[in-house]
Structure formats: structure tokens, C-alpha cells
């Protein structure tokens, strides 16, 4: 769409429409509401447990019962979806990430408990091995190599296990090739024809994931980096190819990740495909804002809402954000 040519000043004074609150509201182009938010939660073993995550001030790891209470809050606040991420200690990890397939792992337990208590909320689960592997990678390894096709087979099994537990949206976050097609085929074959796939379609090898790796217990485990599967931050055209493939393979929704450093990619993806498109305001983005807010350097309420609105303006239909409950309260004035 081309902008209409405007007559010269003073026929055009763009400040006219900004002169009062009512007028600014009238010409406002984008809106943000609780319906746009997905709230990621971190899980730990135990009961009645909440554990602070030092690199994410204000975010806690929750035992399953506490996660159910968080889900209740999400329902009250009108947040449509929660996303579940497990913390796994080193002694429970192995090179194959075996715990990923255990129908009694934390994600499965929390999914069952949340869907039993609040069937009206959407539950999103990652398909990825990294919370469970002793080397912290998203794939099986042969020496230094990350094995693609062998990993994909496990991702299908992990997805089916999570769906059996009640998961509504499978979100493959591993960046293996061909995993969306394989997961979709597995879901169709097993009769789970309504399970949505939100693909982490353009996911970059980013330094902004640091606090997340603390949160799930991967920081000490991870050897090397993820650059043979996650994307080079220098590449935009390649992101479009990644997204095109995931759509062709059966994704219902696509995601760009991280968020604010990749708004250009988000806009291109939305304009190119017109798919339901999501941004992940990742842990490092949260940490930057939360740290500055804690120090009094940024205005909490305004900077949270401005950061989230930037995703809507760039073309996102929704945002995964650790600020979700805070933002929803601000948007509802409670
Ligand atoms: C793992 C996964 C990561 C995130 C979501 N799923 C980290 C990674 O790829 O190392 C990052 C989320 C965040 O930083 O908030 N597959």
C-alpha cells in the first residue's frame, strides 16, 4: 500500500490529528489487548514451590500446582494461551534427552493438571530436546554433529506424548529440517487432526536466549553453540525460505524469534504470507527491560506496552512474552 501524497505545509499539519486524546484514539492504527498475549511459564518439581530466576527478575519457576494457579490467573486476565517450559537438573538429563518422551515429565504433568482445571485455556508445548539433553542441544549428537532426521523422529514422539497429555498447540523450536511435516503426519496418522502447529519458523542463533537457558537449567550443560541449526542473524531472505517451507509442511501459525531485534523479519513474513504470525519477546529482551525497570531507568508500564505494541505495528498477530500477566493487567486497568 502506498501512502497518499499529502499537500505541503501548512495545508498538511500532521500535528492536527494529535491535538487531543480523543483524536489520537480516533486515528490510532494498532491495538493491543490481552487476546494478543501468550504467557510462557517455567516448571519445577515439587509442591507449593516458586523459585526466583536471577537473570529474569520478576519471573519464577513454578511447581505444577503453582502453574495451575498461574493458569487460573491467565483465564481471569483473558490471556488465551500459556506455554510450558521445564527446568531439568543435570542428573536427569542424558545425551538422548530421554525424559522428553516420558509421559510423566513436568510438561505432561502440568498440561494434564491445567487442562483438567481450566479446559478453556490453550496450552502450548515446545517440541525440542534441549531442556532434557546433557549437552544442552536441541538434537541428538554424533561427535560434534547434530543429527537431523534421527532428531525429527524423536520430536514426533515427543509431540504425540504431549498431545496425549492434552496439549493444544505443538511448537517445534528446534530448527531441524522437515520436522513440521513429520509432526503433522504423525498427528494426522494418530487421529489428532485438530492439533495446531505453531512453528518457530525463523529462529535465529541469538545471544538473547541466555536467561532462558538459566531458567531451564541448560546454561552449564550447553557445549558450543547452535549455529548449525538456528539461523545466522545476518540473514533475512533465508528467513522467508524457512517460513515458506514450514507453511508448506503444515504449520498453522508461524513465529519469528527473537522479537525486537528482528522486527524487519517479522514485517516481511507477515507481508509475504499473511499467516497468523507471532513474535517471541525472548528472555534476554525481558531481562534488558526488567533490569532497567528495576533500576528506575525506564518507566515500567509505558515501556512494557510500547515494546509489545511494536510487534503489533510490525505485523504480529500476537506475542509470547514474560510480561503477559503484567501487560494484561495494565491493558485492563487492574
Ligand atoms: C529451546 C528454546 C529456546 C527458547 C525457547 N525454546 C532457547 C534456545 O533455543 O536455546 C528461548 C526462549 C527465550 O529466550 O525466552 N528450543
mmCIF file of N, CA, C and O in Angstrom, residues 4 50 84 88 95 101 110 118 131 138 155 173 193 198 225 229-230 283 295 297 317 325 328:
data_model
loop_
_atom_site.group_PDB
_atom_site.id
_atom_site.type_symbol
_atom_site.label_atom_id
_atom_site.label_comp_id
_atom_site.label_asym_id
_atom_site.label_seq_id
_atom_site.Cartn_x
_atom_site.Cartn_y
_atom_site.Cartn_z
ATOM 1 N N UNK A 4 -0.848 8.059 0.597
ATOM 2 C CA UNK A 4 -1.344 9.150 -0.252
ATOM 3 C C UNK A 4 -0.387 10.329 -0.194
ATOM 4 O O UNK A 4 0.086 10.669 0.883
ATOM 5 N N UNK A 50 7.909 -21.955 44.424
ATOM 6 C CA UNK A 50 8.179 -20.889 43.468
ATOM 7 C C UNK A 50 9.636 -20.522 43.659
ATOM 8 O O UNK A 50 10.078 -20.339 44.784
ATOM 9 N N UNK A 84 4.570 -23.880 28.134
ATOM 10 C CA UNK A 84 5.207 -24.567 29.266
ATOM 11 C C UNK A 84 6.647 -24.964 28.946
ATOM 12 O O UNK A 84 6.909 -25.591 27.917
ATOM 13 N N UNK A 88 15.183 -28.755 34.046
ATOM 14 C CA UNK A 88 15.664 -30.122 34.277
ATOM 15 C C UNK A 88 17.080 -30.064 34.823
ATOM 16 O O UNK A 88 17.968 -29.467 34.189
ATOM 17 N N UNK A 95 22.253 -37.896 26.970
ATOM 18 C CA UNK A 95 22.575 -37.412 25.612
ATOM 19 C C UNK A 95 21.383 -37.482 24.658
ATOM 20 O O UNK A 95 21.321 -36.723 23.699
ATOM 21 N N UNK A 101 10.401 -37.871 26.279
ATOM 22 C CA UNK A 101 9.352 -38.798 25.849
ATOM 23 C C UNK A 101 8.575 -39.391 27.017
ATOM 24 O O UNK A 101 7.623 -40.158 26.819
ATOM 25 N N UNK A 110 1.994 -30.949 34.007
ATOM 26 C CA UNK A 110 1.401 -29.610 34.074
ATOM 27 C C UNK A 110 0.284 -29.464 33.040
ATOM 28 O O UNK A 110 -0.768 -28.882 33.328
ATOM 29 N N UNK A 118 -8.729 -26.047 33.877
ATOM 30 C CA UNK A 118 -9.169 -24.941 33.005
ATOM 31 C C UNK A 118 -9.149 -25.346 31.535
ATOM 32 O O UNK A 118 -8.273 -24.951 30.774
ATOM 33 N N UNK A 131 15.726 -29.009 26.709
ATOM 34 C CA UNK A 131 15.591 -28.992 28.166
ATOM 35 C C UNK A 131 15.996 -30.326 28.799
ATOM 36 O O UNK A 131 16.106 -30.417 30.025
ATOM 37 N N UNK A 138 19.499 -29.115 20.871
ATOM 38 C CA UNK A 138 18.128 -29.474 20.504
ATOM 39 C C UNK A 138 18.055 -30.771 19.714
ATOM 40 O O UNK A 138 16.962 -31.201 19.333
ATOM 41 N N UNK A 155 11.203 -35.968 17.891
ATOM 42 C CA UNK A 155 10.298 -34.813 18.047
ATOM 43 C C UNK A 155 8.852 -35.223 17.786
ATOM 44 O O UNK A 155 7.927 -34.714 18.420
ATOM 45 N N UNK A 173 10.600 -25.978 18.220
ATOM 46 C CA UNK A 173 11.508 -24.840 18.429
ATOM 47 C C UNK A 173 12.951 -25.210 18.154
ATOM 48 O O UNK A 173 13.866 -24.492 18.520
ATOM 49 N N UNK A 193 -6.266 -34.624 14.518
ATOM 50 C CA UNK A 193 -6.356 -33.767 13.338
ATOM 51 C C UNK A 193 -6.558 -32.293 13.681
ATOM 52 O O UNK A 193 -6.405 -31.437 12.826
ATOM 53 N N UNK A 198 2.365 -24.353 15.871
ATOM 54 C CA UNK A 198 2.951 -23.017 15.754
ATOM 55 C C UNK A 198 4.452 -23.218 15.616
ATOM 56 O O UNK A 198 5.125 -23.581 16.572
ATOM 57 N N UNK A 225 27.746 -23.875 20.353
ATOM 58 C CA UNK A 225 26.613 -23.001 20.054
ATOM 59 C C UNK A 225 25.645 -23.728 19.131
ATOM 60 O O UNK A 225 25.849 -24.889 18.809
ATOM 61 N N UNK A 229 22.068 -25.166 13.343
ATOM 62 C CA UNK A 229 20.626 -25.324 13.089
ATOM 63 C C UNK A 229 19.848 -24.019 13.226
ATOM 64 O O UNK A 229 18.966 -23.755 12.436
ATOM 65 N N UNK A 230 20.152 -23.191 14.208
ATOM 66 C CA UNK A 230 19.465 -21.886 14.273
ATOM 67 C C UNK A 230 20.099 -20.937 13.247
ATOM 68 O O UNK A 230 21.243 -21.113 12.826
ATOM 69 N N UNK A 283 13.788 -14.123 26.465
ATOM 70 C CA UNK A 283 14.266 -13.901 27.825
ATOM 71 C C UNK A 283 15.261 -12.739 27.929
ATOM 72 O O UNK A 283 15.220 -11.968 28.886
ATOM 73 N N UNK A 295 15.995 -0.709 38.013
ATOM 74 C CA UNK A 295 16.901 0.377 38.376
ATOM 75 C C UNK A 295 16.252 1.754 38.293
ATOM 76 O O UNK A 295 16.909 2.751 38.545
ATOM 77 N N UNK A 297 15.423 3.162 35.540
ATOM 78 C CA UNK A 297 15.904 3.845 34.334
ATOM 79 C C UNK A 297 14.839 3.922 33.247
ATOM 80 O O UNK A 297 14.953 4.708 32.315
ATOM 81 N N UNK A 317 0.387 -10.970 14.983
ATOM 82 C CA UNK A 317 -0.966 -11.191 15.496
ATOM 83 C C UNK A 317 -0.941 -11.405 16.993
ATOM 84 O O UNK A 317 -1.976 -11.271 17.660
ATOM 85 N N UNK A 325 1.223 -11.376 32.111
ATOM 86 C CA UNK A 325 0.231 -11.046 33.147
ATOM 87 C C UNK A 325 0.276 -9.563 33.532
ATOM 88 O O UNK A 325 -0.773 -8.955 33.767
ATOM 89 N N UNK A 328 -1.357 -7.656 30.676
ATOM 90 C CA UNK A 328 -2.815 -7.852 30.638
ATOM 91 C C UNK A 328 -3.483 -6.996 31.718
ATOM 92 O O UNK A 328 -4.533 -6.396 31.484
#
